[in-house]
Short mmCIF file of C-alpha atoms in Angstrom, two decimals:
data_model
loop_
_atom_site.label_atom_id
_atom_site.label_comp_id
_atom_site.label_asym_id
_atom_site.label_seq_id
_atom_site.Cartn_x
_atom_site.Cartn_y
_atom_site.Cartn_z
CA MET A 1 -28.18 66.20 38.13
CA ASN A 2 -27.76 63.04 36.10
CA ARG A 3 -31.15 61.54 35.39
CA THR A 4 -31.70 57.95 34.21
CA ARG A 5 -35.08 56.33 34.50
CA LEU A 6 -38.14 54.73 32.82
CA PHE A 7 -41.93 54.98 33.04
CA GLY A 8 -45.13 55.12 34.78
CA LEU A 9 -47.29 52.14 35.80
CA LEU A 10 -46.96 48.68 37.28
CA THR A 11 -47.16 45.86 34.76
CA LEU A 12 -49.53 43.34 36.27
CA SER A 13 -52.28 41.16 34.90
CA VAL A 14 -54.52 43.87 33.49
CA LEU A 15 -53.40 45.98 30.52
CA LEU A 16 -55.09 49.31 29.95
CA ALA A 17 -57.14 49.42 26.78
CA ALA A 18 -55.25 52.44 25.53
CA CYS A 19 -51.97 50.58 25.70
CA GLY A 20 -52.66 46.95 24.95
CA GLN A 21 -52.30 47.11 21.21
CA THR A 22 -49.87 45.71 18.70
CA SER A 23 -47.22 47.37 16.53
CA PRO A 24 -46.42 49.73 15.01
CA GLN A 25 -47.50 52.11 17.75
CA VAL A 26 -47.26 50.12 20.97
CA ALA A 27 -44.10 49.86 23.05
CA VAL A 28 -42.83 46.72 24.70
CA ALA A 29 -43.74 47.34 28.34
CA PRO A 30 -41.46 46.75 31.29
CA ASP A 31 -42.72 44.74 34.24
CA ALA A 32 -41.62 44.35 37.83
CA ALA A 33 -38.91 41.90 36.90
CA GLN A 34 -37.36 43.19 33.69
CA ALA A 35 -36.99 46.52 31.94
CA SER A 36 -38.14 46.86 28.35
CA THR A 37 -36.22 47.50 25.19
CA PRO A 38 -37.45 50.88 23.91
CA ALA A 39 -39.68 50.56 20.86
CA TYR A 40 -40.52 52.98 18.07
CA VAL A 41 -42.91 53.53 15.19
CA ASP A 42 -41.68 51.42 12.31
CA GLY A 43 -40.83 53.42 9.19
CA GLU A 44 -40.79 56.84 10.87
CA LEU A 45 -38.20 59.31 12.09
CA LEU A 46 -38.15 62.66 13.81
CA VAL A 47 -35.83 64.92 11.83
CA GLN A 48 -34.72 68.45 12.53
CA LEU A 49 -33.25 70.27 9.58
CA LYS A 50 -30.22 72.50 9.93
CA GLY A 51 -31.94 75.36 8.19
CA GLY A 52 -35.47 76.48 7.45
CA LEU A 53 -38.08 74.37 5.71
CA SER A 54 -37.54 74.89 1.99
CA SER A 55 -38.35 73.08 -1.22
CA GLN A 56 -34.63 72.40 -1.63
CA ALA A 57 -34.41 70.79 1.81
CA LEU A 58 -37.48 68.65 1.14
CA THR A 59 -36.06 67.62 -2.24
CA SER A 60 -32.80 66.63 -0.55
CA LEU A 61 -34.69 64.58 2.01
CA SER A 62 -36.68 62.89 -0.73
CA ALA A 63 -33.45 61.96 -2.52
CA LEU A 64 -32.33 60.28 0.71
CA GLY A 65 -35.51 58.20 0.91
CA VAL A 66 -37.43 60.27 3.45
CA GLN A 67 -40.72 62.14 3.01
CA SER A 68 -42.04 64.77 5.42
CA VAL A 69 -45.41 63.87 6.96
CA GLU A 70 -45.88 66.95 9.15
CA THR A 71 -44.00 69.81 10.76
CA LEU A 72 -44.13 69.40 14.54
CA ALA A 73 -42.37 72.62 15.52
CA THR A 74 -39.90 75.24 14.39
CA VAL A 75 -36.91 75.50 16.71
CA ASN A 76 -34.44 78.35 16.22
CA GLY A 77 -35.65 78.72 12.67
CA ALA A 78 -35.23 75.03 11.85
CA ALA A 79 -38.15 72.74 11.10
CA LEU A 80 -38.74 69.64 13.23
CA LEU A 81 -40.36 67.06 10.97
CA ARG A 82 -42.18 63.81 11.43
CA ALA A 83 -40.91 61.90 8.42
CA GLN A 84 -41.67 58.63 6.70
CA ILE A 85 -38.97 56.35 5.30
CA THR A 86 -39.75 55.66 1.64
CA ASP A 87 -36.93 53.38 0.50
CA GLY A 88 -37.45 50.44 2.85
CA GLN A 89 -34.39 51.01 5.02
CA SER A 90 -34.59 50.38 8.74
CA VAL A 91 -35.15 53.20 11.20
CA THR A 92 -31.64 52.82 12.61
CA ALA A 93 -29.93 52.73 9.24
CA LYS A 94 -31.87 55.69 7.91
CA ALA A 95 -31.16 57.78 10.99
CA GLN A 96 -27.45 57.10 10.57
CA GLN A 97 -27.59 57.97 6.88
CA LEU A 98 -29.32 61.29 7.55
CA GLN A 99 -26.88 62.19 10.31
CA ALA A 100 -23.99 61.53 7.93
CA SER A 101 -25.58 63.61 5.15
CA GLY A 102 -24.94 66.93 6.88
CA LEU A 103 -28.49 68.02 6.03
CA VAL A 104 -29.98 67.54 9.47
CA ARG A 105 -29.28 68.65 13.02
CA PHE A 106 -30.48 65.26 14.27
CA ALA A 107 -32.54 62.27 13.16
CA GLU A 108 -34.01 59.86 15.69
CA PRO A 109 -36.72 57.21 16.11
CA ASN A 110 -40.28 58.22 16.87
CA TRP A 111 -40.31 56.38 20.20
CA THR A 112 -43.54 54.80 21.40
CA TYR A 113 -45.04 55.05 24.87
CA GLN A 114 -47.74 53.36 26.88
CA THR A 115 -49.04 52.95 30.37
CA GLN A 116 -50.32 49.99 32.40
CA ALA A 117 -52.28 49.63 35.61
CA ALA A 118 -53.93 46.97 37.74
CA PRO A 119 -57.48 47.67 38.96
CA THR A 120 -58.05 45.96 42.33
CA ASP A 121 -61.12 47.00 43.32
CA ASN A 122 -67.12 56.74 50.23
CA TYR A 123 -63.47 56.31 50.19
CA PHE A 124 -61.92 59.06 52.25
CA ALA A 125 -63.85 58.54 55.48
CA ASP A 126 -63.17 54.80 55.58
CA GLY A 127 -59.42 55.25 55.12
CA THR A 128 -59.29 53.99 51.54
CA LEU A 129 -57.75 57.26 50.37
CA TRP A 130 -54.65 56.75 52.50
CA GLY A 131 -52.56 58.81 50.08
CA MET A 132 -54.36 61.97 51.22
CA LYS A 133 -53.82 61.43 54.93
CA GLY A 134 -50.89 61.63 57.33
CA ASN A 135 -48.63 58.75 58.28
CA PHE A 136 -47.11 57.86 54.91
CA GLY A 137 -49.64 59.70 52.76
CA SER A 138 -49.19 63.13 51.21
CA GLY A 139 -50.42 65.11 54.22
CA ALA A 140 -53.17 66.72 52.14
CA GLU A 141 -55.75 66.20 54.89
CA THR A 142 -53.74 68.49 57.20
CA ALA A 143 -53.52 71.16 54.51
CA TRP A 144 -57.29 71.00 53.95
CA ALA A 145 -57.95 71.42 57.68
CA ALA A 146 -55.99 74.67 57.46
CA GLY A 147 -58.19 75.86 54.59
CA LYS A 148 -55.63 75.08 51.89
CA THR A 149 -57.66 73.37 49.18
CA GLY A 150 -56.28 74.80 45.92
CA SER A 151 -57.57 77.33 43.42
CA ASP A 152 -59.39 77.21 40.09
CA SER A 153 -56.96 79.84 38.83
CA VAL A 154 -54.18 77.22 38.85
CA TYR A 155 -54.06 75.05 35.71
CA VAL A 156 -52.56 71.60 35.20
CA GLY A 157 -52.02 69.82 31.90
CA ILE A 158 -52.72 66.08 31.85
CA ILE A 159 -50.51 64.56 29.14
CA ASP A 160 -51.85 61.03 29.08
CA GLU A 161 -54.99 59.35 27.89
CA GLY A 162 -58.02 61.58 27.94
CA TYR A 163 -60.25 61.84 30.97
CA GLN A 164 -63.99 61.79 31.63
CA PHE A 165 -64.47 65.52 32.06
CA ASP A 166 -68.12 65.11 33.11
CA HIS A 167 -67.34 62.59 35.86
CA PRO A 168 -69.08 63.75 39.09
CA ASP A 169 -65.71 64.15 40.80
CA LEU A 170 -64.05 66.00 37.91
CA LYS A 171 -66.64 68.13 36.13
CA ASN A 172 -66.27 71.14 38.40
CA ASN A 173 -62.53 71.29 37.74
CA ALA A 174 -62.64 70.57 34.00
CA TRP A 175 -61.44 73.35 31.70
CA LEU A 176 -63.82 74.90 29.17
CA ASN A 177 -61.80 76.89 26.66
CA PRO A 178 -62.97 80.52 26.55
CA TYR A 179 -60.69 81.31 23.61
CA ASP A 180 -62.14 78.78 21.16
CA PRO A 181 -65.85 78.05 21.67
CA ALA A 182 -67.42 75.17 19.77
CA ASP A 183 -68.36 76.83 16.50
CA GLY A 184 -66.36 74.93 13.90
CA ARG A 185 -63.64 77.59 13.70
CA ASP A 186 -60.13 77.93 15.09
CA ASN A 187 -60.89 81.18 16.90
CA ASP A 188 -57.54 81.60 18.62
CA GLY A 189 -55.46 80.45 15.65
CA ASN A 190 -53.51 77.73 17.44
CA GLY A 191 -54.21 75.15 14.74
CA TYR A 192 -56.82 73.21 16.73
CA VAL A 193 -60.48 73.73 15.90
CA ASP A 194 -62.83 73.79 18.92
CA ASP A 195 -60.29 72.55 21.45
CA THR A 196 -62.88 73.16 24.13
CA ARG A 197 -61.46 70.68 26.68
CA GLY A 198 -57.97 70.35 25.25
CA TRP A 199 -56.92 68.22 22.29
CA ASP A 200 -56.68 64.54 21.35
CA PHE A 201 -53.32 64.28 19.59
CA ALA A 202 -53.65 60.52 19.23
CA ASN A 203 -56.70 60.86 16.99
CA ASN A 204 -56.23 64.50 15.91
CA ASP A 205 -59.63 65.69 17.09
CA ASN A 206 -61.19 67.64 19.94
CA SER A 207 -62.80 64.64 21.64
CA VAL A 208 -60.53 64.20 24.65
CA TYR A 209 -62.75 61.52 26.20
CA ASP A 210 -63.43 58.39 24.13
CA GLY A 211 -64.61 56.02 26.87
CA GLY A 212 -68.28 56.30 26.02
CA THR A 213 -70.84 55.30 28.61
CA ARG A 214 -69.09 52.09 29.60
CA GLY A 215 -65.64 53.51 30.16
CA SER A 216 -63.62 51.11 28.03
CA LEU A 217 -61.06 53.81 27.23
CA ASP A 218 -59.35 56.67 29.06
CA SER A 219 -59.49 55.05 32.48
CA HIS A 220 -55.85 55.85 33.23
CA GLY A 221 -56.18 59.56 32.45
CA THR A 222 -59.39 59.74 34.47
CA HIS A 223 -57.68 58.08 37.44
CA VAL A 224 -54.79 60.54 37.27
CA ALA A 225 -57.18 63.52 37.18
CA GLY A 226 -59.03 62.33 40.28
CA THR A 227 -55.83 62.18 42.33
CA ILE A 228 -54.75 65.66 41.26
CA GLY A 229 -58.10 67.30 41.87
CA GLY A 230 -61.19 65.23 42.60
CA THR A 231 -63.72 67.57 44.18
CA ALA A 232 -64.78 67.28 47.81
CA ASN A 233 -68.14 66.39 49.37
CA ASP A 234 -69.67 64.59 46.41
CA GLY A 235 -69.65 61.06 47.81
CA GLY A 236 -66.75 59.74 45.74
CA VAL A 237 -63.03 60.41 46.02
CA VAL A 238 -61.14 63.62 46.66
CA GLY A 239 -57.85 64.82 45.17
CA VAL A 240 -54.91 66.71 46.61
CA ASN A 241 -56.70 69.86 45.41
CA HIS A 242 -60.43 70.41 45.82
CA ASN A 243 -60.08 73.28 43.38
CA VAL A 244 -57.85 73.26 40.30
CA THR A 245 -58.40 73.38 36.53
CA PHE A 246 -57.49 70.41 34.31
CA ILE A 247 -56.66 70.65 30.61
CA SER A 248 -56.32 67.47 28.57
CA GLY A 249 -53.38 66.84 26.27
CA LYS A 250 -54.38 63.35 25.19
CA PHE A 251 -51.71 61.51 23.22
CA LEU A 252 -52.21 57.93 24.40
CA GLY A 253 -54.94 56.26 22.38
CA ARG A 254 -55.98 52.75 21.45
CA ARG A 255 -52.50 52.05 20.12
CA GLY A 256 -50.49 53.74 22.84
CA GLY A 257 -48.62 56.90 21.92
CA ASN A 258 -45.47 58.19 20.28
CA THR A 259 -42.91 60.94 20.63
CA ALA A 260 -44.30 63.11 17.85
CA ASP A 261 -47.70 63.34 19.50
CA ALA A 262 -46.16 63.80 22.96
CA ILE A 263 -44.16 66.77 21.63
CA LYS A 264 -47.32 68.34 20.24
CA ALA A 265 -49.04 67.88 23.59
CA VAL A 266 -46.19 69.53 25.51
CA ASP A 267 -46.05 72.41 23.03
CA TYR A 268 -49.84 72.81 23.22
CA PHE A 269 -49.60 73.72 26.91
CA THR A 270 -46.58 75.96 26.34
CA ASP A 271 -48.54 77.82 23.68
CA LEU A 272 -51.63 78.17 25.88
CA LYS A 273 -49.50 79.73 28.59
CA THR A 274 -47.46 82.04 26.39
CA ARG A 275 -50.34 83.01 24.09
CA HIS A 276 -53.10 83.49 26.66
CA GLY A 277 -51.25 83.83 29.94
CA LEU A 278 -52.99 80.82 31.49
CA ASN A 279 -51.46 79.95 34.85
CA ILE A 280 -50.35 76.46 33.79
CA VAL A 281 -47.92 75.39 36.51
CA ALA A 282 -47.23 71.76 35.56
CA THR A 283 -47.98 68.85 33.31
CA ASN A 284 -48.51 65.35 34.67
CA ASN A 285 -46.65 62.65 32.73
CA SER A 286 -47.51 59.16 33.97
CA TRP A 287 -46.10 57.33 30.96
CA GLY A 288 -42.89 56.25 29.26
CA GLY A 289 -41.12 53.46 27.46
CA GLY A 290 -39.07 55.13 24.74
CA GLY A 291 -35.41 55.98 24.47
CA TYR A 292 -33.78 59.40 24.66
CA SER A 293 -35.22 61.94 22.22
CA GLN A 294 -33.51 65.24 21.50
CA ALA A 295 -36.76 66.55 20.06
CA MET A 296 -38.72 65.61 23.17
CA TYR A 297 -36.05 67.06 25.45
CA GLU A 298 -36.24 70.38 23.63
CA ALA A 299 -40.04 70.44 23.95
CA VAL A 300 -39.69 69.96 27.72
CA VAL A 301 -37.11 72.79 27.74
CA ARG A 302 -39.53 75.08 25.88
CA ALA A 303 -42.14 74.37 28.55
CA ALA A 304 -39.57 74.91 31.30
CA LYS A 305 -38.73 78.33 29.89
CA ALA A 306 -42.45 79.12 30.18
CA ASN A 307 -42.34 78.15 33.88
CA ILE A 308 -44.14 74.83 33.45
CA LEU A 309 -42.91 71.89 35.52
CA PHE A 310 -42.79 68.39 34.04
CA VAL A 311 -43.79 65.84 36.70
CA ALA A 312 -42.94 62.31 35.54
CA ALA A 313 -43.32 58.74 36.75
CA ALA A 314 -40.01 57.04 37.58
CA GLY A 315 -41.16 53.64 36.28
CA ASN A 316 -42.11 50.17 37.40
CA SER A 317 -39.27 47.84 36.49
CA GLY A 318 -37.91 47.87 40.05
CA THR A 319 -34.54 48.96 38.69
CA ASP A 320 -32.00 51.65 39.52
CA ASN A 321 -32.41 54.60 37.17
CA ASP A 322 -28.91 55.80 37.98
CA VAL A 323 -27.71 52.70 36.15
CA THR A 324 -30.19 52.31 33.29
CA ALA A 325 -31.42 55.41 31.50
CA SER A 326 -35.18 55.90 31.37
CA TYR A 327 -37.46 58.52 29.82
CA PRO A 328 -39.20 60.91 30.04
CA SER A 329 -38.38 61.14 33.75
CA ASN A 330 -34.66 61.15 32.88
CA TYR A 331 -34.70 64.56 31.24
CA ASP A 332 -32.91 67.36 33.09
CA THR A 333 -33.60 70.81 31.66
CA THR A 334 -30.87 72.65 33.60
CA ALA A 335 -28.59 73.14 30.60
CA GLY A 336 -31.38 74.26 28.30
CA ALA A 337 -33.60 76.28 30.65
CA GLY A 338 -31.31 77.27 33.51
CA TYR A 339 -33.06 75.06 36.04
CA ASP A 340 -34.35 71.50 36.19
CA ALA A 341 -38.10 71.51 35.54
CA VAL A 342 -38.50 67.72 35.85
CA ILE A 343 -39.68 66.04 39.04
CA ALA A 344 -39.26 62.26 38.89
CA VAL A 345 -41.50 60.31 41.25
CA ALA A 346 -41.12 56.88 42.89
CA ALA A 347 -43.96 54.95 44.55
CA ILE A 348 -44.36 53.96 48.20
CA ASP A 349 -47.01 51.89 49.96
CA LYS A 350 -49.08 52.82 53.00
CA ALA A 351 -46.42 51.42 55.34
CA GLY A 352 -43.85 53.77 53.82
CA ALA A 353 -41.96 51.05 51.97
CA LEU A 354 -40.62 51.61 48.48
CA ALA A 355 -43.03 49.69 46.25
CA SER A 356 -41.52 46.47 44.97
CA PHE A 357 -42.12 47.55 41.38
CA SER A 358 -40.94 51.14 41.72
CA GLN A 359 -37.84 52.34 39.96
CA TYR A 360 -35.50 54.49 42.02
CA GLY A 361 -32.25 56.42 41.77
CA LYS A 362 -30.19 58.33 44.30
CA THR A 363 -29.34 61.00 41.73
CA SER A 364 -32.11 60.53 39.18
CA VAL A 365 -35.42 60.05 41.03
CA ASP A 366 -36.41 63.01 43.15
CA ILE A 367 -39.09 62.01 45.61
CA GLY A 368 -41.52 59.29 46.66
CA ALA A 369 -45.32 59.49 46.87
CA PRO A 370 -48.26 57.11 47.44
CA GLY A 371 -48.50 54.64 44.57
CA VAL A 372 -49.97 51.38 45.91
CA ALA A 373 -53.71 50.69 46.23
CA ILE A 374 -54.61 54.23 45.13
CA MET A 375 -58.35 54.77 44.80
CA SER A 376 -59.50 57.34 42.27
CA SER A 377 -62.06 58.13 39.60
CA VAL A 378 -62.45 55.98 36.48
CA PRO A 379 -64.85 56.32 33.54
CA TYR A 380 -68.60 55.82 33.63
CA ASN A 381 -68.79 57.69 36.94
CA LYS A 382 -66.99 54.93 38.82
CA TYR A 383 -63.95 54.45 41.07
CA SER A 384 -61.16 51.93 41.21
CA SER A 385 -57.84 51.21 42.89
CA TYR A 386 -54.64 51.16 40.83
CA ASN A 387 -50.96 50.55 41.60
CA GLY A 388 -47.94 52.21 40.01
CA THR A 389 -45.60 55.15 39.84
CA SER A 390 -48.25 56.59 37.54
CA MET A 391 -50.42 56.85 40.64
CA ALA A 392 -47.63 58.43 42.70
CA THR A 393 -46.97 61.10 40.08
CA PRO A 394 -50.34 62.91 40.25
CA HIS A 395 -49.97 63.19 44.03
CA VAL A 396 -46.88 65.30 43.34
CA THR A 397 -48.53 67.24 40.51
CA GLY A 398 -51.37 67.92 42.90
CA GLY A 399 -48.81 69.16 45.43
CA VAL A 400 -47.35 71.51 42.83
CA ALA A 401 -50.79 72.95 42.10
CA LEU A 402 -51.58 73.32 45.80
CA TYR A 403 -48.32 75.17 46.47
CA ALA A 404 -48.90 77.42 43.46
CA SER A 405 -52.36 78.33 44.75
CA LEU A 406 -50.80 79.54 48.02
CA ASN A 407 -47.79 81.22 46.41
CA PRO A 408 -49.07 82.79 43.19
CA ASN A 409 -45.83 84.65 42.46
CA ALA A 410 -43.58 81.61 42.81
CA THR A 411 -41.57 80.57 39.77
CA ALA A 412 -41.48 76.98 38.58
CA ALA A 413 -37.97 76.62 40.01
CA GLN A 414 -39.18 77.89 43.38
CA ILE A 415 -42.17 75.55 43.38
CA ARG A 416 -39.96 72.58 42.56
CA ALA A 417 -37.54 73.52 45.33
CA ALA A 418 -40.41 73.82 47.80
CA ILE A 419 -41.78 70.39 46.89
CA LEU A 420 -38.39 68.73 47.31
CA SER A 421 -37.30 70.63 50.41
CA SER A 422 -40.52 69.77 52.22
CA ALA A 423 -40.12 66.02 51.66
CA THR A 424 -40.33 63.98 54.84
CA PRO A 425 -37.28 61.72 55.34
CA THR A 426 -38.34 58.11 54.80
CA PRO A 427 -36.03 55.13 55.49
CA SER A 428 -37.08 53.18 52.39
CA LEU A 429 -36.17 56.16 50.20
CA SER A 430 -32.83 56.95 51.82
CA GLY A 431 -30.18 56.44 49.17
CA LYS A 432 -32.92 55.66 46.68
CA THR A 433 -34.05 59.20 45.79
CA VAL A 434 -32.48 62.65 45.65
CA THR A 435 -34.43 63.86 48.68
CA GLY A 436 -34.47 60.56 50.56
CA GLY A 437 -38.07 61.41 51.39
CA ARG A 438 -41.73 61.39 50.49
CA LEU A 439 -44.17 64.09 49.43
CA ASN A 440 -45.57 66.14 52.31
CA VAL A 441 -47.89 69.04 51.53
CA SER A 442 -49.09 69.54 55.09
CA GLY A 443 -46.76 72.46 55.77
CA PHE A 444 -47.52 74.49 52.64
#
């Protein structure tokens, strides 16, 4: 399947604190009228060597005006490096020079990402949580009535901002790492000391929530978490799952995020699953803005091989992703993993119409889900309504987790097929998505 798409949240008047910064980290954001030009970290490249990491290879890189900053991964015995340009050349020129040198497998920009949302603001009973109901919602209410409310043994990675893990609606579903208790040591040897709730790759520390008591940061990640799995009967909102376990892979900080940190976040969840056997079924990816990255694609493939789905926002430029390539929702892991682990999500409103801002694509965007006027949790124990494909995406991630709770032996490919095959045909999505339909978890 040919995927071409962009990213996660409607550009309106309010810019999330985590994304409203200046260069070098922040990407130029698309809005409802015009897609962005992908941006990248100035003076940096992602470089994969052809052979192992050796002093000779590093010396050769240095002679070409590039200095290794860190090793992100080792792929088939070859080091993937985050590298700094030391001779003043542009990112484009240096990438071309390295490609021509024969020393590297590939050299590419360290693309930047961000997310935007528009806040508009005992939400289920009064109909505010329309995305959980029937009509054009996800059908979660019907599943709950049948006793299908999820399971704490199903894990979901939130690759995003951080989230307020002690929010009243989230604290009962927040992961507490049993493999690395807070004692100042890296007990499980994964390279992250006291990653008790996950890891903050943007700031390289274990504090995955930086919103403080006034919630100035991490509102987007907190909103996403509430839609996936806000707990029931606590007076606030409720998610697709009443029971699920969140793990934070924070890579969007005050200055947005970049490919290098996104790769580390994806690999973090792959390692948790392969090292400890955690039942991580999906990551939620409500972000975007960069160009194609071979390094990022291969990280998604590594996760796919570990049976982890990659649920991604289609984007908010209102454009056709079959025509204009967009990432990360564009990635298709079929060639690398043997099946496509990506689910790209468009947004619909409560009348079933494709949202005016939502990107779409008959062959590149898989399914629609509620993404307009979505109420969910935000920091400082509050709630707010946001618009965007970033809001549609966690409905689908929640659906993945719900299905996995009911079918514990299902593979990632089988879960993906179940999500897409159960989509309800929707006129606004006909010819606009692969399924021509919207998320419907009522029959799980």
